[in-house]
């Protein structure tokens, strides 16, 4: 696992945007095959998406040959609800980039058969060629996508029940009323994320510091599902200084030293 630490959230977010753009451009140079990416929602990716939009407008990257799959969606929320992840993605990314609409995949939380929708999502990911890169955030409880504590590290796309913790944290988007947050969601599994060739996790702010410490320095555990990244050959965790705040001093220095050595 690689850990990149930047002084602030903006710099960490730009680092991720450039990593994504570089990966898309690198594949386009050697292959006509589409670049397949996993996208996340939440507060964390906002500056990364803003930078990707800027880069598309500046002609520095194109999403014309990119296929995307979002990691999760609430169950039973109208697609045009302002807090649906459909709305979030169109508003914050898809409306402003050149990714063809037919290449955009987001789980349908209103599908008549949710289990069938999850199975078909996994199938479509395979048919697209599998993920080149998965971009994710991390929950305060260490979840990756909506893989709450005690989710199997072998899990695949399925319906999940959100924990009290997540309902509380996400209530900020629903008028601070936990009862308005959908209790269930559909989410790619931990194994779905880990199937990507490269996984890039961005964590910003002091509220993520404990989960980051546990996922990087703790044992791999279903209690902190991001910790499964320890078992991935090409996992990168990108942090601002606040999210790195609970790492041991020696870990912090180690990651900084590795990065400095690789830059030489
Ligand atoms: P956040 O959510 O970016 O809004 O903090 C991340 C997550 O819950 O995975």
Coordinates of C-alpha atoms in Angstrom, one line a residue, residues 9 43 60 68 79 96 98 116 134 156 158 176 178-179 188 192 213 224 237 247 259:
X9 CA -7.5 18.9 1.2
X43 CA -18.1 15.6 0.3
X60 CA -6.1 17.9 -20.8
X68 CA -18.0 4.5 -15.2
X79 CA -33.7 9.4 -9.0
X96 CA -19.8 19.1 -17.2
X98 CA -17.8 14.6 -22.2
X116 CA -31.3 -8.9 -10.0
X134 CA -11.6 2.6 -8.5
X156 CA -20.0 -8.2 -4.1
X158 CA -25.8 -6.2 -2.9
X176 CA -30.1 16.8 10.0
X178 CA -31.7 10.8 10.7
X179 CA -35.3 9.5 9.9
X188 CA -20.6 -2.7 -4.7
X192 CA -15.8 -5.6 -6.3
X213 CA -5.1 4.9 11.4
X224 CA -12.8 -1.5 9.1
X237 CA -4.5 6.1 0.1
X247 CA -0.9 7.9 12.3
X259 CA 7.5 9.6 -1.7

